[in-house]
PDB file of C-alpha atoms in Angstrom:
ATOM      1  CA  MET A   1      12.409   7.404   3.043  1.00 96.00           C
ATOM      2  CA  GLU A   2      13.145   4.995  -0.162  1.00 98.00           C
ATOM      3  CA  ILE A   3       9.980   3.386  -1.689  1.00 98.00           C
ATOM      4  CA  LYS A   4      10.049   0.231  -3.806  1.00 98.00           C
ATOM      5  CA  GLU A   5       7.281  -0.981  -5.906  1.00 96.00           C
ATOM      6  CA  THR A   6       6.768  -4.573  -7.155  1.00 96.00           C
ATOM      7  CA  THR A   7       3.923  -6.748  -8.974  1.00 95.00           C
ATOM      8  CA  ASP A   8       6.027  -9.909  -8.469  1.00 96.00           C
ATOM      9  CA  ILE A   9       4.718 -12.028  -5.285  1.00 94.00           C
ATOM     10  CA  THR A  10       8.030 -13.826  -5.446  1.00 95.00           C
ATOM     11  CA  SER A  11      10.178 -10.616  -4.878  1.00 97.00           C
ATOM     12  CA  PRO A  12      11.761  -9.475  -1.609  1.00 98.00           C
ATOM     13  CA  ILE A  13       9.871  -6.280  -1.763  1.00 98.00           C
ATOM     14  CA  PHE A  14       6.421  -8.390  -1.775  1.00 97.00           C
ATOM     15  CA  ASP A  15       7.753 -10.352   1.217  1.00 97.00           C
ATOM     16  CA  ASP A  16       8.639  -7.140   3.230  1.00 98.00           C
ATOM     17  CA  ALA A  17       5.080  -5.881   2.386  1.00 97.00           C
ATOM     18  CA  PHE A  18       3.421  -8.812   3.612  1.00 96.00           C
ATOM     19  CA  GLN A  19       5.497  -9.301   6.743  1.00 97.00           C
ATOM     20  CA  ILE A  20       4.381  -5.717   7.754  1.00 97.00           C
ATOM     21  CA  ARG A  21       0.819  -6.640   7.035  1.00 96.00           C
ATOM     22  CA  MET A  22       1.194  -9.621   9.095  1.00 96.00           C
ATOM     23  CA  ALA A  23       2.546  -7.565  11.827  1.00 97.00           C
ATOM     24  CA  VAL A  24      -0.231  -4.936  11.754  1.00 97.00           C
ATOM     25  CA  PHE A  25      -3.264  -6.699  10.496  1.00 95.00           C
ATOM     26  CA  VAL A  26      -2.900 -10.114  11.753  1.00 95.00           C
ATOM     27  CA  GLN A  27      -0.702  -9.850  15.103  1.00 97.00           C
ATOM     28  CA  GLU A  28      -2.039  -6.435  16.263  1.00 96.00           C
ATOM     29  CA  GLN A  29      -5.551  -6.387  14.867  1.00 95.00           C
ATOM     30  CA  HIS A  30      -6.208  -9.980  14.968  1.00 95.00           C
ATOM     31  CA  VAL A  31      -7.505 -10.105  11.332  1.00 93.00           C
ATOM     32  CA  PRO A  32      -7.510 -13.821  10.224  1.00 92.00           C
ATOM     33  CA  GLU A  33      -4.631 -14.791   8.202  1.00 90.00           C
ATOM     34  CA  ASP A  34      -6.651 -16.385   5.438  1.00 87.00           C
ATOM     35  CA  LEU A  35      -8.432 -12.900   5.076  1.00 88.00           C
ATOM     36  CA  GLU A  36      -5.181 -10.904   5.005  1.00 87.00           C
ATOM     37  CA  ARG A  37      -3.674 -12.767   1.906  1.00 84.00           C
ATOM     38  CA  ASP A  38      -6.238 -12.878  -0.824  1.00 82.00           C
ATOM     39  CA  HIS A  39      -6.586 -13.594  -4.557  1.00 82.00           C
ATOM     40  CA  HIS A  40      -5.967 -10.071  -5.208  1.00 84.00           C
ATOM     41  CA  GLU A  41      -2.084 -10.368  -4.431  1.00 89.00           C
ATOM     42  CA  ARG A  42      -1.108 -11.191  -7.866  1.00 91.00           C
ATOM     43  CA  GLY A  43      -1.529  -8.221 -10.107  1.00 88.00           C
ATOM     44  CA  ALA A  44      -1.555  -5.779  -7.648  1.00 92.00           C
ATOM     45  CA  HIS A  45       1.191  -3.135  -6.900  1.00 93.00           C
ATOM     46  CA  HIS A  46       2.947  -3.599  -3.636  1.00 96.00           C
ATOM     47  CA  PHE A  47       4.789  -0.342  -2.549  1.00 97.00           C
ATOM     48  CA  VAL A  48       7.083  -0.468   0.559  1.00 98.00           C
ATOM     49  CA  GLY A  49       8.822   2.366   2.359  1.00 98.00           C
ATOM     50  CA  TYR A  50      12.204   1.785   3.619  1.00 98.00           C
ATOM     51  CA  VAL A  51      13.983   3.854   6.374  1.00 98.00           C
ATOM     52  CA  ASP A  52      17.811   3.219   6.769  1.00 97.00           C
ATOM     53  CA  GLY A  53      17.303   0.040   4.672  1.00 97.00           C
ATOM     54  CA  LYS A  54      14.270  -1.347   6.915  1.00 98.00           C
ATOM     55  CA  PRO A  55      10.758  -1.747   5.769  1.00 98.00           C
ATOM     56  CA  VAL A  56       8.392   0.319   7.715  1.00 98.00           C
ATOM     57  CA  ALA A  57       5.438   0.796   5.654  1.00 98.00           C
ATOM     58  CA  THR A  58       3.312  -0.630   2.959  1.00 97.00           C
ATOM     59  CA  VAL A  59       0.537   0.220   0.630  1.00 95.00           C
ATOM     60  CA  ARG A  60      -1.129  -2.319  -1.909  1.00 93.00           C
ATOM     61  CA  VAL A  61      -2.852  -0.734  -4.971  1.00 91.00           C
ATOM     62  CA  ARG A  62      -5.062  -2.650  -7.284  1.00 87.00           C
ATOM     63  CA  GLU A  63      -6.181  -1.448 -10.767  1.00 80.00           C
ATOM     64  CA  HIS A  64      -9.708  -2.059 -11.288  1.00 75.00           C
ATOM     65  CA  LEU A  65     -12.196  -0.228 -13.933  1.00 74.00           C
ATOM     66  CA  GLU A  66      -9.699   2.480 -14.737  1.00 70.00           C
ATOM     67  CA  GLU A  67      -9.218   3.108 -10.907  1.00 76.00           C
ATOM     68  CA  TRP A  68      -6.500   2.627  -8.666  1.00 79.00           C
ATOM     69  CA  ARG A  69      -7.736   1.350  -5.369  1.00 83.00           C
ATOM     70  CA  ILE A  70      -5.580   2.083  -2.387  1.00 88.00           C
ATOM     71  CA  GLN A  71      -5.858  -1.019   0.040  1.00 89.00           C
ATOM     72  CA  ARG A  72      -3.833  -2.652   2.905  1.00 92.00           C
ATOM     73  CA  VAL A  73      -2.092   0.670   4.179  1.00 95.00           C
ATOM     74  CA  ALA A  74      -0.069  -0.444   7.207  1.00 96.00           C
ATOM     75  CA  THR A  75       2.909   1.120   9.204  1.00 97.00           C
ATOM     76  CA  LEU A  76       4.826  -0.911  11.982  1.00 98.00           C
ATOM     77  CA  LYS A  77       4.060   0.109  15.277  1.00 97.00           C
ATOM     78  CA  ASP A  78       7.319   1.466  16.370  1.00 97.00           C
ATOM     79  CA  ASN A  79       7.429   3.657  13.206  1.00 97.00           C
ATOM     80  CA  ARG A  80       4.078   5.307  13.180  1.00 96.00           C
ATOM     81  CA  LYS A  81       3.354   9.160  13.482  1.00 95.00           C
ATOM     82  CA  HIS A  82       6.169  10.023  11.055  1.00 97.00           C
ATOM     83  CA  GLY A  83       3.935  10.126   7.849  1.00 95.00           C
ATOM     84  CA  TYR A  84       5.681   7.406   6.165  1.00 97.00           C
ATOM     85  CA  ALA A  85       2.218   5.725   4.865  1.00 96.00           C
ATOM     86  CA  GLY A  86       1.355   9.238   3.607  1.00 93.00           C
ATOM     87  CA  GLN A  87       4.637   9.686   1.692  1.00 95.00           C
ATOM     88  CA  ILE A  88       3.928   6.376   0.074  1.00 95.00           C
ATOM     89  CA  ILE A  89       0.373   7.459  -0.899  1.00 91.00           C
ATOM     90  CA  GLU A  90       1.638  10.727  -2.066  1.00 89.00           C
ATOM     91  CA  ALA A  91       4.152   8.912  -4.488  1.00 91.00           C
ATOM     92  CA  ILE A  92       1.261   6.654  -5.738  1.00 87.00           C
ATOM     93  CA  VAL A  93      -0.884   9.691  -6.515  1.00 82.00           C
ATOM     94  CA  ALA A  94       2.252  11.363  -8.324  1.00 82.00           C
ATOM     95  CA  GLN A  95       2.534   8.103 -10.358  1.00 82.00           C
ATOM     96  CA  ALA A  96      -1.175   8.055 -11.085  1.00 77.00           C
ATOM     97  CA  ARG A  97      -1.157  11.696 -12.373  1.00 74.00           C
ATOM     98  CA  GLN A  98       1.065  10.189 -15.193  1.00 76.00           C
ATOM     99  CA  GLN A  99      -1.819   7.906 -16.442  1.00 69.00           C
ATOM    100  CA  ASP A 100      -4.842   9.864 -17.457  1.00 59.00           C
ATOM    101  CA  SER A 101      -7.014   6.808 -17.186  1.00 54.00           C
ATOM    102  CA  ILE A 102      -6.758   6.725 -13.424  1.00 51.00           C
ATOM    103  CA  LYS A 103      -6.313  10.371 -12.527  1.00 48.00           C
ATOM    104  CA  LYS A 104      -9.968  10.948 -11.196  1.00 50.00           C
ATOM    105  CA  SER A 105      -9.776   8.178  -8.545  1.00 51.00           C
ATOM    106  CA  CYS A 106      -6.501   9.064  -7.209  1.00 50.00           C
ATOM    107  CA  PHE A 107      -7.235  12.858  -7.121  1.00 49.00           C
ATOM    108  CA  ARG A 108     -10.209  11.775  -5.136  1.00 52.00           C
ATOM    109  CA  TRP A 109      -8.070   9.992  -2.575  1.00 49.00           C
ATOM    110  CA  ALA A 110      -5.525  12.807  -2.591  1.00 47.00           C
ATOM    111  CA  ASN A 111      -8.127  15.341  -1.721  1.00 48.00           C
ATOM    112  CA  TYR A 112      -9.496  13.075   0.952  1.00 47.00           C
ATOM    113  CA  SER A 113      -5.889  12.051   2.302  1.00 47.00           C
ATOM    114  CA  ASN A 114      -5.002  15.712   2.681  1.00 45.00           C
ATOM    115  CA  ARG A 115      -7.602  15.843   5.344  1.00 43.00           C
ATOM    116  CA  ILE A 116      -6.723  12.484   7.501  1.00 41.00           C
ATOM    117  CA  LEU A 117      -2.719  12.590   6.995  1.00 40.00           C
TER     118      LEU A 117
END
């Protein structure tokens, strides 16, 4: 799986992330669209996993008070049970390890995710 990241909400990567979120949260889980798209989109890191060039999973990460907050984890229904979101989270944790200021919070997530992924 290829993982791409953007902080640009006008990029095709963001569009792919948002389409996945719309399919999972709004269409499947009936979350109101106005709650799904919020004021945190700008400045957040949007990660998308691509399999054979097609977007299949996404994770949004927000930096807040020296933490990276993992949010909006979603995988398209036909692509679940392959660990795609987990692979994105592992890549995020690896990236976080390069930044001392956010190590602690991502390590907490890594320890938790090993139990649930």
